[in-house]
Coordinates of C-alpha atoms in Angstrom, one line a residue:
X22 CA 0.0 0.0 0.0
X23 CA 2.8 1.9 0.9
X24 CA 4.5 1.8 -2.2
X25 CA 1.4 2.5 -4.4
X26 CA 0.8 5.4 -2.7
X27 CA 4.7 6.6 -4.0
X28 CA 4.1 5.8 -7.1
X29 CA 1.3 7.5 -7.6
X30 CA 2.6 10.7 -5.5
X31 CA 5.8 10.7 -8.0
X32 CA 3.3 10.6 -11.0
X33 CA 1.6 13.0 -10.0
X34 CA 4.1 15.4 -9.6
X35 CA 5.9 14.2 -12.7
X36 CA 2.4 15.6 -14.8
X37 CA 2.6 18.7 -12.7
X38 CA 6.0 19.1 -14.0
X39 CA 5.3 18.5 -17.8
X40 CA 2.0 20.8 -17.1
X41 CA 4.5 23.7 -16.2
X42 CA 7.3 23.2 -18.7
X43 CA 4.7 23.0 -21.9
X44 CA 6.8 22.0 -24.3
X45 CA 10.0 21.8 -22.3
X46 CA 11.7 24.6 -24.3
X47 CA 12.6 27.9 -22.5
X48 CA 9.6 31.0 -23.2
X49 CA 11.5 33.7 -24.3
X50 CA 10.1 37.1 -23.0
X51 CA 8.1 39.2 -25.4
X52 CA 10.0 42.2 -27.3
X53 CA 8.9 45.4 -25.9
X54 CA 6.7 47.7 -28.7
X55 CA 9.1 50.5 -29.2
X56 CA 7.1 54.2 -28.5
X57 CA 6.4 56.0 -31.2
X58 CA 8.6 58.8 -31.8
X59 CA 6.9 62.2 -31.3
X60 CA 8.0 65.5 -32.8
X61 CA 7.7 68.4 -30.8
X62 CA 5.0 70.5 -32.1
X63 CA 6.2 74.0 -32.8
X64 CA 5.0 76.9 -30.9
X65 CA 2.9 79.0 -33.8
X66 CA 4.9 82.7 -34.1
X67 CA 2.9 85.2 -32.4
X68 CA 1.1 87.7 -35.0
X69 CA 2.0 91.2 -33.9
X70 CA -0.5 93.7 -32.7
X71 CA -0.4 96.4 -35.3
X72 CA -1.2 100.0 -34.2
X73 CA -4.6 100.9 -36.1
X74 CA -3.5 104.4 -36.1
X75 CA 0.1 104.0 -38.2
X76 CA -0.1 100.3 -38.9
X77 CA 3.2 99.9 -37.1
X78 CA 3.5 97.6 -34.3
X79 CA 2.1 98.7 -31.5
X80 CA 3.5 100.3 -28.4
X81 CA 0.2 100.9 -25.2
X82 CA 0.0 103.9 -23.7
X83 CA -2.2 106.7 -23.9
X84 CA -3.6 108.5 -27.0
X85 CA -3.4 112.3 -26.4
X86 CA -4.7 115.2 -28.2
X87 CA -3.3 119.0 -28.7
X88 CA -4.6 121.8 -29.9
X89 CA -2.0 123.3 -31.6
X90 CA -2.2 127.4 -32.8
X91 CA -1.6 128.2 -37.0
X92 CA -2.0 131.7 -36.9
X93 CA 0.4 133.5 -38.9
X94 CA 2.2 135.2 -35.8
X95 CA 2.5 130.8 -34.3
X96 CA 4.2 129.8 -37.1
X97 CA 7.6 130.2 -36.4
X98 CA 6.9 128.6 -32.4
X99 CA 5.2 125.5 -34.3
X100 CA 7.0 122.6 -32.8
X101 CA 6.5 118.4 -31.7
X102 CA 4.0 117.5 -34.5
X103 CA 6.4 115.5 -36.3
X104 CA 5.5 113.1 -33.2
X105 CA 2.1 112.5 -34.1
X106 CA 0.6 109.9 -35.6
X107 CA -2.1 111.5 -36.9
X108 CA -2.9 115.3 -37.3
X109 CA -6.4 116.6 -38.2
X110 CA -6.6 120.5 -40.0
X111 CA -9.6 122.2 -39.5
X112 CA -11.2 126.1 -40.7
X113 CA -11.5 128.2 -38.3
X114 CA -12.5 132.5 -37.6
X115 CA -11.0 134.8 -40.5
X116 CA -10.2 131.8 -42.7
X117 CA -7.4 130.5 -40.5
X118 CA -7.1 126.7 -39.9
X119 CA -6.3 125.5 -36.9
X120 CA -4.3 121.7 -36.0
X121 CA -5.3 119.1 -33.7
X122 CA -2.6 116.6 -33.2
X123 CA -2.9 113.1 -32.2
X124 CA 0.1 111.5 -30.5
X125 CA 0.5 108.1 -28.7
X126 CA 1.7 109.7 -25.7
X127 CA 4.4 107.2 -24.3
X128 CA 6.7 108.2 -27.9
X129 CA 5.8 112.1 -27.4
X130 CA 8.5 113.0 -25.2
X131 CA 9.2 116.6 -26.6
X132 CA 7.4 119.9 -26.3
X133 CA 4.1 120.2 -29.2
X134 CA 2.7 123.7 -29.3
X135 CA 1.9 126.3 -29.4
X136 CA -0.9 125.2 -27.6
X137 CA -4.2 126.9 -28.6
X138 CA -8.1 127.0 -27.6
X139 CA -10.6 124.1 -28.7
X140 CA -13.0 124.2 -31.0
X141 CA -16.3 122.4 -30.9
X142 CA -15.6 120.4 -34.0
X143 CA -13.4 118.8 -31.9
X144 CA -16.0 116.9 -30.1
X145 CA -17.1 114.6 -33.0
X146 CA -13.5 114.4 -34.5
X147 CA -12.4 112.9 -31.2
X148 CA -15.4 110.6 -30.4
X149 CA -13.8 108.1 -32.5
X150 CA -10.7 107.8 -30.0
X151 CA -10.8 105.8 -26.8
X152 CA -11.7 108.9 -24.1
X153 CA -8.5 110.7 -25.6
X154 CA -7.2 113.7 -22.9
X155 CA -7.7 117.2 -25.4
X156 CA -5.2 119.6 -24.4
X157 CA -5.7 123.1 -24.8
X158 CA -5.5 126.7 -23.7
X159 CA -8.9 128.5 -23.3
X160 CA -11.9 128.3 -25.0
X161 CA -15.0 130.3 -26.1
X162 CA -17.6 129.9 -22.8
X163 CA -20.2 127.8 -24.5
X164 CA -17.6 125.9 -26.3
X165 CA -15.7 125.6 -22.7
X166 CA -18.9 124.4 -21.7
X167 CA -19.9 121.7 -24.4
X168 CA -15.4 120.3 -24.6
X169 CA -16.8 120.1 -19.9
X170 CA -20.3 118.6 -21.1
X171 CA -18.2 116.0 -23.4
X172 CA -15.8 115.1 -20.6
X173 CA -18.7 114.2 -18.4
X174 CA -20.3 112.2 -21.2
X175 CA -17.4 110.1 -20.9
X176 CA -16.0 111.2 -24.8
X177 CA -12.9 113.0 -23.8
X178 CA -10.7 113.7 -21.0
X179 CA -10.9 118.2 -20.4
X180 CA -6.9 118.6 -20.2
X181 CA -7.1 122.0 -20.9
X182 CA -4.7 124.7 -19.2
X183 CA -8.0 126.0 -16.8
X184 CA -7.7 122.6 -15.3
X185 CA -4.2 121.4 -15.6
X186 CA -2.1 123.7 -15.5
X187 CA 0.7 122.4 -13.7
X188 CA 1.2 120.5 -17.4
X189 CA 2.0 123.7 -19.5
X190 CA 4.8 125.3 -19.9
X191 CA 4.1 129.2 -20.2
X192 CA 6.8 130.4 -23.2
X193 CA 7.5 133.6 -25.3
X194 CA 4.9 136.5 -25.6
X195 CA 4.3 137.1 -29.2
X196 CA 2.3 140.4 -30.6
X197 CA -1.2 138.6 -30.6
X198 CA -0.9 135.6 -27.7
X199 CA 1.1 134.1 -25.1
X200 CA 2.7 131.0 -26.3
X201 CA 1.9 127.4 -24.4
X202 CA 3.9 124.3 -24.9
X203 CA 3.0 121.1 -23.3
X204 CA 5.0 117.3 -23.8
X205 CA 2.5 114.5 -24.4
X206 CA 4.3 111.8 -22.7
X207 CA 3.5 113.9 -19.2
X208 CA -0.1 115.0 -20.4
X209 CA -0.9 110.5 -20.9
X210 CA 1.0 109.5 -17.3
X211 CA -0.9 112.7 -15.7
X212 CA -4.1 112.6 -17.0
X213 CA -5.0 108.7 -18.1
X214 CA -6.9 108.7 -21.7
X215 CA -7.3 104.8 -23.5
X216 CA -5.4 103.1 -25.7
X217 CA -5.4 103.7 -29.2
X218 CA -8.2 101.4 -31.3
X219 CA -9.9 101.7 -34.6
X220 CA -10.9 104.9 -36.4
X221 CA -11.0 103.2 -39.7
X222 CA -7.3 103.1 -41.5
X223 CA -6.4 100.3 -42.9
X224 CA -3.0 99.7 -44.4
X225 CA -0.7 97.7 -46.7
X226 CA 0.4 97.8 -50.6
X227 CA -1.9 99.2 -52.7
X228 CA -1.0 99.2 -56.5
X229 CA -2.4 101.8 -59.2
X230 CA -3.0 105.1 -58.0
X231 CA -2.3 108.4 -60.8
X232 CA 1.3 109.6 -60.3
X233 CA 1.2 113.0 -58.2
X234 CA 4.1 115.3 -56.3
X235 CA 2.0 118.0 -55.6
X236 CA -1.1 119.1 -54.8
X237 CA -2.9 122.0 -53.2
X238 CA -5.9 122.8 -50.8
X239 CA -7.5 126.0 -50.2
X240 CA -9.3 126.4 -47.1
X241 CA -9.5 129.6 -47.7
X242 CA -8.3 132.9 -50.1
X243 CA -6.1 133.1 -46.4
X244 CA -5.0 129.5 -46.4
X245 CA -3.6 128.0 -48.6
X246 CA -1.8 124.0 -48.4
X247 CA 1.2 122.6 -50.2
X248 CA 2.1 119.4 -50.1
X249 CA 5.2 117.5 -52.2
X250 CA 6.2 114.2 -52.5
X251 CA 10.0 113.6 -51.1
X252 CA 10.4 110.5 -53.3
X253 CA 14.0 109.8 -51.4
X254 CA 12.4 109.5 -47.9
X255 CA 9.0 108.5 -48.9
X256 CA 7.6 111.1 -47.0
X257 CA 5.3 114.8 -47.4
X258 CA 6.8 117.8 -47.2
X259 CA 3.8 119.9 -46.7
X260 CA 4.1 123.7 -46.4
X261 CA 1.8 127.4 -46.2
X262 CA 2.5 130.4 -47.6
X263 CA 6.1 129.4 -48.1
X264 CA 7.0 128.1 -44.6
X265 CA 7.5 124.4 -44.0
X266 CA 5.2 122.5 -41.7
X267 CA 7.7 120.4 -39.1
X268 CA 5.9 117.5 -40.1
X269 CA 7.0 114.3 -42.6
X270 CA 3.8 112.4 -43.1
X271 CA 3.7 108.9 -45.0
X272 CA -0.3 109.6 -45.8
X273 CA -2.0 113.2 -46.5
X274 CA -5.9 112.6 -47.0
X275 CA -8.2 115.1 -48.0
X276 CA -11.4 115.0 -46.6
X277 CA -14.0 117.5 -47.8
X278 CA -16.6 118.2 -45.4
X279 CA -19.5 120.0 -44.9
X280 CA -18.9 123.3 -42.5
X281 CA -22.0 125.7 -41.3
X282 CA -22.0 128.8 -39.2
X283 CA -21.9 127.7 -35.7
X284 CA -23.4 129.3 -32.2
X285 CA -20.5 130.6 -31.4
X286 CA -18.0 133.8 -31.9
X287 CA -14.7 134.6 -31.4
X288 CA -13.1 137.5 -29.3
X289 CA -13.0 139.5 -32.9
X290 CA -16.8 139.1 -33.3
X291 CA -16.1 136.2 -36.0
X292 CA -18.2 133.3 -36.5
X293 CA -16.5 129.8 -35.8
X294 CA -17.5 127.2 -38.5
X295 CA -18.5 124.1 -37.7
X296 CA -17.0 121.0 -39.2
X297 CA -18.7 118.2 -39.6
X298 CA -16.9 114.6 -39.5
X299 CA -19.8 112.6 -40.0
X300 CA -21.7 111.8 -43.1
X301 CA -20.2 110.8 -46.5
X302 CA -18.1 112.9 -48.9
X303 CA -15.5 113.1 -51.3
X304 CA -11.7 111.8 -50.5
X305 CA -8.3 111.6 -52.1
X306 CA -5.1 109.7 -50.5
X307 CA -1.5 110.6 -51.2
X308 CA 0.5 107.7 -50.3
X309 CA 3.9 106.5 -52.3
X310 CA 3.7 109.6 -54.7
X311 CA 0.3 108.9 -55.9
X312 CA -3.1 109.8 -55.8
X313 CA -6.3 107.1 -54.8
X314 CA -9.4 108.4 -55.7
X315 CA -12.4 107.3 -53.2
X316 CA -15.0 108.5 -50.9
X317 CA -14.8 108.7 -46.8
X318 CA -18.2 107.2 -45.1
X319 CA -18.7 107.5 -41.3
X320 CA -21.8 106.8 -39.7
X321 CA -23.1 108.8 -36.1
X322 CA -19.8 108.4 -34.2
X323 CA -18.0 105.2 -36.0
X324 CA -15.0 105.3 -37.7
X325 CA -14.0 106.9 -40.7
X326 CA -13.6 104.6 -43.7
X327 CA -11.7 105.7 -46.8
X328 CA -13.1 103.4 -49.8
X329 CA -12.7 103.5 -53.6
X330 CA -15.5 102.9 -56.3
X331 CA -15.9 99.3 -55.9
X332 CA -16.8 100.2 -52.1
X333 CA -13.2 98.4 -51.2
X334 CA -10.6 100.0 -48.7
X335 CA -8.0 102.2 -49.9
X336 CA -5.4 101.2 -47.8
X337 CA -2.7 103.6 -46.1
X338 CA 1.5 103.4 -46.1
X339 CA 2.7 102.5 -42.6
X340 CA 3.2 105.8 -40.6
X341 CA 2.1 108.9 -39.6
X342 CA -1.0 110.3 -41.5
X343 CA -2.0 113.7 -42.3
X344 CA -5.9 114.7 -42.9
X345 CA -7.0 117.9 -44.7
X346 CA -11.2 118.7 -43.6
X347 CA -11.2 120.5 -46.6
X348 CA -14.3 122.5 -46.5
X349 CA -16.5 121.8 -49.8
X350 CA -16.0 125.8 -50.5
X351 CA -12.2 125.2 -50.6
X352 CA -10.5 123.5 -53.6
X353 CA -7.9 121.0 -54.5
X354 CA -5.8 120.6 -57.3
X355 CA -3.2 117.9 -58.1
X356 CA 0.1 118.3 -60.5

Protein backbone atom coordinates (compact mmCIF):
# COMPACT_ATOMS: atom_id res chain seq x y z
CA UNK A 1 0.00 0.00 0.00
CA UNK A 2 2.79 1.93 0.89
CA UNK A 3 4.51 1.77 -2.18
CA UNK A 4 1.37 2.52 -4.37
CA UNK A 5 0.79 5.39 -2.71
CA UNK A 6 4.72 6.58 -3.96
CA UNK A 7 4.09 5.80 -7.11
CA UNK A 8 1.27 7.54 -7.64
CA UNK A 9 2.61 10.74 -5.49
CA UNK A 10 5.81 10.67 -8.02
CA UNK A 11 3.31 10.65 -11.05
CA UNK A 12 1.59 12.99 -10.03
CA UNK A 13 4.11 15.39 -9.61
CA UNK A 14 5.89 14.22 -12.70
CA UNK A 15 2.41 15.60 -14.81
CA UNK A 16 2.64 18.74 -12.65
CA UNK A 17 5.97 19.09 -14.04
CA UNK A 18 5.26 18.51 -17.79
CA UNK A 19 2.00 20.81 -17.13
CA UNK A 20 4.47 23.70 -16.18
CA UNK A 21 7.28 23.25 -18.73
CA UNK A 22 4.73 23.00 -21.87
CA UNK A 23 6.80 21.98 -24.28
CA UNK A 24 10.04 21.83 -22.32
CA UNK A 25 11.73 24.63 -24.26
CA UNK A 26 12.63 27.94 -22.55
CA UNK A 27 9.63 31.05 -23.24
CA UNK A 28 11.53 33.73 -24.32
CA UNK A 29 10.07 37.06 -23.02
CA UNK A 30 8.06 39.16 -25.41
CA UNK A 31 9.99 42.17 -27.31
CA UNK A 32 8.93 45.38 -25.89
CA UNK A 33 6.72 47.66 -28.67
CA UNK A 34 9.13 50.47 -29.20
CA UNK A 35 7.12 54.18 -28.51
CA UNK A 36 6.42 56.04 -31.19
CA UNK A 37 8.63 58.83 -31.77
CA UNK A 38 6.86 62.18 -31.29
CA UNK A 39 8.02 65.52 -32.79
CA UNK A 40 7.68 68.39 -30.77
CA UNK A 41 5.02 70.52 -32.15
CA UNK A 42 6.23 74.00 -32.83
CA UNK A 43 5.03 76.92 -30.93
CA UNK A 44 2.93 79.01 -33.75
CA UNK A 45 4.95 82.71 -34.13
CA UNK A 46 2.93 85.22 -32.39
CA UNK A 47 1.10 87.65 -35.02
CA UNK A 48 2.00 91.20 -33.87
CA UNK A 49 -0.51 93.66 -32.67
CA UNK A 50 -0.44 96.37 -35.29
CA UNK A 51 -1.25 100.02 -34.16
CA UNK A 52 -4.58 100.92 -36.11
CA UNK A 53 -3.53 104.37 -36.08
CA UNK A 54 0.10 104.04 -38.19
CA UNK A 55 -0.06 100.29 -38.92
CA UNK A 56 3.25 99.90 -37.07
CA UNK A 57 3.46 97.60 -34.31
CA UNK A 58 2.10 98.66 -31.46
CA UNK A 59 3.46 100.31 -28.39
CA UNK A 60 0.18 100.87 -25.21
CA UNK A 61 0.04 103.89 -23.65
CA UNK A 62 -2.18 106.67 -23.90
CA UNK A 63 -3.58 108.45 -27.03
CA UNK A 64 -3.35 112.33 -26.43
CA UNK A 65 -4.75 115.19 -28.24
CA UNK A 66 -3.32 119.01 -28.68
CA UNK A 67 -4.61 121.79 -29.85
CA UNK A 68 -1.96 123.34 -31.61
CA UNK A 69 -2.19 127.39 -32.83
CA UNK A 70 -1.59 128.23 -37.04
CA UNK A 71 -2.03 131.69 -36.93
CA UNK A 72 0.44 133.50 -38.95
CA UNK A 73 2.19 135.16 -35.79
CA UNK A 74 2.52 130.81 -34.35
CA UNK A 75 4.18 129.83 -37.13
CA UNK A 76 7.60 130.24 -36.39
CA UNK A 77 6.92 128.64 -32.43
CA UNK A 78 5.23 125.49 -34.26
CA UNK A 79 6.96 122.64 -32.83
CA UNK A 80 6.49 118.41 -31.69
CA UNK A 81 3.98 117.53 -34.51
CA UNK A 82 6.45 115.50 -36.34
CA UNK A 83 5.52 113.09 -33.16
CA UNK A 84 2.13 112.54 -34.10
CA UNK A 85 0.59 109.85 -35.63
CA UNK A 86 -2.10 111.48 -36.91
CA UNK A 87 -2.86 115.34 -37.29
CA UNK A 88 -6.40 116.61 -38.17
CA UNK A 89 -6.58 120.47 -40.00
CA UNK A 90 -9.56 122.25 -39.54
CA UNK A 91 -11.20 126.14 -40.68
CA UNK A 92 -11.47 128.24 -38.25
CA UNK A 93 -12.48 132.45 -37.55
CA UNK A 94 -10.97 134.75 -40.46
CA UNK A 95 -10.17 131.76 -42.69
CA UNK A 96 -7.36 130.55 -40.55
CA UNK A 97 -7.07 126.74 -39.92
CA UNK A 98 -6.30 125.47 -36.87
CA UNK A 99 -4.34 121.73 -36.03
CA UNK A 100 -5.31 119.09 -33.67
CA UNK A 101 -2.59 116.59 -33.21
CA UNK A 102 -2.91 113.13 -32.18
CA UNK A 103 0.09 111.53 -30.50
CA UNK A 104 0.51 108.11 -28.66
CA UNK A 105 1.70 109.67 -25.66
CA UNK A 106 4.44 107.16 -24.32
CA UNK A 107 6.69 108.21 -27.89
CA UNK A 108 5.76 112.07 -27.39
CA UNK A 109 8.52 113.01 -25.23
CA UNK A 110 9.23 116.55 -26.60
CA UNK A 111 7.38 119.92 -26.28
CA UNK A 112 4.06 120.17 -29.20
CA UNK A 113 2.74 123.72 -29.31
CA UNK A 114 1.90 126.30 -29.35
CA UNK A 115 -0.94 125.19 -27.64
CA UNK A 116 -4.25 126.93 -28.62
CA UNK A 117 -8.07 126.97 -27.63
CA UNK A 118 -10.57 124.13 -28.69
CA UNK A 119 -13.04 124.25 -31.04
CA UNK A 120 -16.29 122.40 -30.88
CA UNK A 121 -15.60 120.39 -34.00
CA UNK A 122 -13.40 118.83 -31.89
CA UNK A 123 -15.96 116.85 -30.13
CA UNK A 124 -17.07 114.63 -32.95
CA UNK A 125 -13.49 114.37 -34.50
CA UNK A 126 -12.38 112.86 -31.19
CA UNK A 127 -15.40 110.59 -30.43
CA UNK A 128 -13.80 108.10 -32.46
CA UNK A 129 -10.74 107.81 -30.02
CA UNK A 130 -10.81 105.84 -26.84
CA UNK A 131 -11.66 108.93 -24.13
CA UNK A 132 -8.50 110.74 -25.59
CA UNK A 133 -7.23 113.72 -22.93
CA UNK A 134 -7.72 117.18 -25.38
CA UNK A 135 -5.15 119.56 -24.36
CA UNK A 136 -5.72 123.12 -24.80
CA UNK A 137 -5.46 126.74 -23.71
CA UNK A 138 -8.90 128.55 -23.30
CA UNK A 139 -11.91 128.28 -25.03
CA UNK A 140 -15.02 130.34 -26.14
CA UNK A 141 -17.60 129.92 -22.82
CA UNK A 142 -20.18 127.84 -24.46
CA UNK A 143 -17.64 125.91 -26.29
CA UNK A 144 -15.71 125.58 -22.66
CA UNK A 145 -18.93 124.40 -21.69
CA UNK A 146 -19.86 121.74 -24.42
CA UNK A 147 -15.39 120.33 -24.57
CA UNK A 148 -16.76 120.15 -19.87
CA UNK A 149 -20.29 118.63 -21.06
CA UNK A 150 -18.18 116.03 -23.35
CA UNK A 151 -15.78 115.06 -20.62
CA UNK A 152 -18.67 114.24 -18.36
CA UNK A 153 -20.35 112.22 -21.24
CA UNK A 154 -17.40 110.08 -20.92
CA UNK A 155 -15.97 111.22 -24.84
CA UNK A 156 -12.86 112.96 -23.76
CA UNK A 157 -10.70 113.72 -21.00
CA UNK A 158 -10.87 118.17 -20.36
CA UNK A 159 -6.88 118.62 -20.23
CA UNK A 160 -7.08 121.99 -20.90
CA UNK A 161 -4.73 124.68 -19.16
CA UNK A 162 -7.98 125.96 -16.79
CA UNK A 163 -7.72 122.60 -15.35
CA UNK A 164 -4.19 121.35 -15.58
CA UNK A 165 -2.12 123.75 -15.45
CA UNK A 166 0.73 122.35 -13.70
CA UNK A 167 1.15 120.51 -17.41
CA UNK A 168 1.96 123.66 -19.47
CA UNK A 169 4.75 125.28 -19.94
CA UNK A 170 4.10 129.24 -20.23
CA UNK A 171 6.79 130.39 -23.16
CA UNK A 172 7.52 133.61 -25.33
CA UNK A 173 4.87 136.47 -25.62
CA UNK A 174 4.35 137.10 -29.17
CA UNK A 175 2.27 140.38 -30.61
CA UNK A 176 -1.18 138.59 -30.63
CA UNK A 177 -0.92 135.63 -27.72
CA UNK A 178 1.14 134.14 -25.08
CA UNK A 179 2.66 130.97 -26.31
CA UNK A 180 1.88 127.39 -24.40
CA UNK A 181 3.87 124.26 -24.90
CA UNK A 182 3.02 121.08 -23.30
CA UNK A 183 5.04 117.27 -23.77
CA UNK A 184 2.49 114.49 -24.43
CA UNK A 185 4.33 111.76 -22.74
CA UNK A 186 3.47 113.87 -19.22
CA UNK A 187 -0.05 115.04 -20.36
CA UNK A 188 -0.94 110.54 -20.86
CA UNK A 189 0.98 109.50 -17.27
CA UNK A 190 -0.88 112.71 -15.74
CA UNK A 191 -4.08 112.60 -16.95
CA UNK A 192 -4.99 108.74 -18.12
CA UNK A 193 -6.89 108.66 -21.66
CA UNK A 194 -7.31 104.80 -23.50
CA UNK A 195 -5.41 103.11 -25.69
CA UNK A 196 -5.39 103.67 -29.22
CA UNK A 197 -8.23 101.44 -31.30
CA UNK A 198 -9.88 101.67 -34.56
CA UNK A 199 -10.87 104.93 -36.40
CA UNK A 200 -10.98 103.21 -39.71
CA UNK A 201 -7.29 103.08 -41.52
CA UNK A 202 -6.40 100.35 -42.90
CA UNK A 203 -2.98 99.67 -44.44
CA UNK A 204 -0.70 97.74 -46.74
CA UNK A 205 0.40 97.81 -50.62
CA UNK A 206 -1.85 99.23 -52.72
CA UNK A 207 -1.04 99.17 -56.50
CA UNK A 208 -2.42 101.76 -59.16
CA UNK A 209 -3.01 105.08 -58.01
CA UNK A 210 -2.29 108.39 -60.76
CA UNK A 211 1.28 109.57 -60.32
CA UNK A 212 1.16 112.96 -58.19
CA UNK A 213 4.09 115.27 -56.32
CA UNK A 214 2.01 118.05 -55.63
CA UNK A 215 -1.10 119.09 -54.80
CA UNK A 216 -2.86 122.03 -53.22
CA UNK A 217 -5.91 122.79 -50.85
CA UNK A 218 -7.48 125.98 -50.24
CA UNK A 219 -9.33 126.35 -47.12
CA UNK A 220 -9.55 129.55 -47.75
CA UNK A 221 -8.27 132.86 -50.13
CA UNK A 222 -6.10 133.05 -46.35
CA UNK A 223 -4.97 129.51 -46.42
CA UNK A 224 -3.61 127.97 -48.64
CA UNK A 225 -1.81 124.04 -48.40
CA UNK A 226 1.25 122.58 -50.18
CA UNK A 227 2.06 119.35 -50.12
CA UNK A 228 5.21 117.54 -52.24
CA UNK A 229 6.22 114.18 -52.52
CA UNK A 230 9.98 113.63 -51.13
CA UNK A 231 10.39 110.51 -53.32
CA UNK A 232 13.98 109.83 -51.37
CA UNK A 233 12.43 109.53 -47.87
CA UNK A 234 8.99 108.48 -48.90
CA UNK A 235 7.62 111.10 -46.98
CA UNK A 236 5.32 114.83 -47.45
CA UNK A 237 6.82 117.82 -47.16
CA UNK A 238 3.77 119.85 -46.71
CA UNK A 239 4.08 123.72 -46.37
CA UNK A 240 1.83 127.35 -46.16
CA UNK A 241 2.52 130.44 -47.58
CA UNK A 242 6.14 129.38 -48.09
CA UNK A 243 6.95 128.09 -44.56
CA UNK A 244 7.50 124.44 -44.02
CA UNK A 245 5.16 122.52 -41.70
CA UNK A 246 7.68 120.41 -39.11
CA UNK A 247 5.88 117.55 -40.07
CA UNK A 248 7.00 114.27 -42.61
CA UNK A 249 3.81 112.42 -43.09
CA UNK A 250 3.75 108.92 -45.00
CA UNK A 251 -0.25 109.64 -45.84
CA UNK A 252 -1.98 113.20 -46.49
CA UNK A 253 -5.88 112.64 -46.96
CA UNK A 254 -8.25 115.14 -47.97
CA UNK A 255 -11.41 114.98 -46.55
CA UNK A 256 -13.99 117.48 -47.75
CA UNK A 257 -16.65 118.17 -45.36
CA UNK A 258 -19.49 120.04 -44.92
CA UNK A 259 -18.88 123.35 -42.51
CA UNK A 260 -21.97 125.73 -41.26
CA UNK A 261 -22.02 128.76 -39.16
CA UNK A 262 -21.89 127.66 -35.66
CA UNK A 263 -23.38 129.28 -32.22
CA UNK A 264 -20.51 130.63 -31.45
CA UNK A 265 -18.01 133.82 -31.87
CA UNK A 266 -14.68 134.58 -31.40
CA UNK A 267 -13.08 137.52 -29.33
CA UNK A 268 -12.95 139.47 -32.87
CA UNK A 269 -16.77 139.07 -33.27
CA UNK A 270 -16.11 136.22 -35.96
CA UNK A 271 -18.24 133.30 -36.46
CA UNK A 272 -16.48 129.83 -35.81
CA UNK A 273 -17.49 127.22 -38.53
CA UNK A 274 -18.51 124.09 -37.71
CA UNK A 275 -16.97 121.03 -39.22
CA UNK A 276 -18.75 118.21 -39.57
CA UNK A 277 -16.86 114.65 -39.49
CA UNK A 278 -19.78 112.57 -40.00
CA UNK A 279 -21.74 111.77 -43.05
CA UNK A 280 -20.24 110.75 -46.48
CA UNK A 281 -18.12 112.92 -48.93
CA UNK A 282 -15.55 113.05 -51.32
CA UNK A 283 -11.66 111.82 -50.47
CA UNK A 284 -8.35 111.55 -52.08
CA UNK A 285 -5.14 109.65 -50.51
CA UNK A 286 -1.46 110.58 -51.21
CA UNK A 287 0.53 107.66 -50.25
CA UNK A 288 3.91 106.54 -52.26
CA UNK A 289 3.69 109.60 -54.65
CA UNK A 290 0.33 108.94 -55.94
CA UNK A 291 -3.14 109.79 -55.82
CA UNK A 292 -6.34 107.12 -54.83
CA UNK A 293 -9.43 108.35 -55.66
CA UNK A 294 -12.36 107.35 -53.16
CA UNK A 295 -15.04 108.54 -50.92
CA UNK A 296 -14.83 108.74 -46.83
CA UNK A 297 -18.21 107.17 -45.10
CA UNK A 298 -18.71 107.48 -41.33
CA UNK A 299 -21.76 106.78 -39.66
CA UNK A 300 -23.15 108.78 -36.12
CA UNK A 301 -19.83 108.38 -34.17
CA UNK A 302 -18.00 105.24 -36.02
CA UNK A 303 -15.04 105.33 -37.74
CA UNK A 304 -14.03 106.94 -40.72
CA UNK A 305 -13.64 104.63 -43.74
CA UNK A 306 -11.73 105.71 -46.81
CA UNK A 307 -13.15 103.38 -49.83
CA UNK A 308 -12.70 103.52 -53.64
CA UNK A 309 -15.52 102.91 -56.29
CA UNK A 310 -15.88 99.34 -55.94
CA UNK A 311 -16.78 100.19 -52.06
CA UNK A 312 -13.19 98.43 -51.22
CA UNK A 313 -10.65 100.02 -48.70
CA UNK A 314 -7.97 102.25 -49.93
CA UNK A 315 -5.36 101.19 -47.79
CA UNK A 316 -2.74 103.56 -46.15
CA UNK A 317 1.49 103.43 -46.12
CA UNK A 318 2.66 102.46 -42.60
CA UNK A 319 3.15 105.85 -40.60
CA UNK A 320 2.09 108.87 -39.65
CA UNK A 321 -1.02 110.30 -41.54
CA UNK A 322 -1.96 113.71 -42.29
CA UNK A 323 -5.93 114.68 -42.90
CA UNK A 324 -6.99 117.85 -44.74
CA UNK A 325 -11.17 118.73 -43.58
CA UNK A 326 -11.20 120.52 -46.58
CA UNK A 327 -14.35 122.50 -46.53
CA UNK A 328 -16.46 121.83 -49.84
CA UNK A 329 -15.98 125.82 -50.52
CA UNK A 330 -12.16 125.23 -50.64
CA UNK A 331 -10.48 123.46 -53.55
CA UNK A 332 -7.92 120.99 -54.51
CA UNK A 333 -5.82 120.64 -57.30
CA UNK A 334 -3.16 117.90 -58.14
CA UNK A 335 0.11 118.34 -60.55
Amino acid sequence: MRSKALVVTVAAAAALLAACSGSGKPTASPSPTPSPTVSPTPSPTPTPVLDPLTGLALVRGPVVAVKVDNAPLARPYQRGMRQAAVVYQELVEGGLTRFMAVFESTQATSEVGPVRSGRESDIDILRVYAKPPLAFSGAQPGVLALIRGAARAGYLIDASYDTAPYLFRLGERRRDARNFFVVPARVGQRRGGGDPRDIGFRFGPEPGGVPVTVATAAFSPQSRMRVRFDAAKGRWVISQNGRVVPVSPANVIVQEVRTKPSRFHDVHHMNTPLTISTGTGTAFVLRDGKRFNGTWRRSAYGPTRFVDAAGKDILLSTGPTWVFLLPRSGSISFG
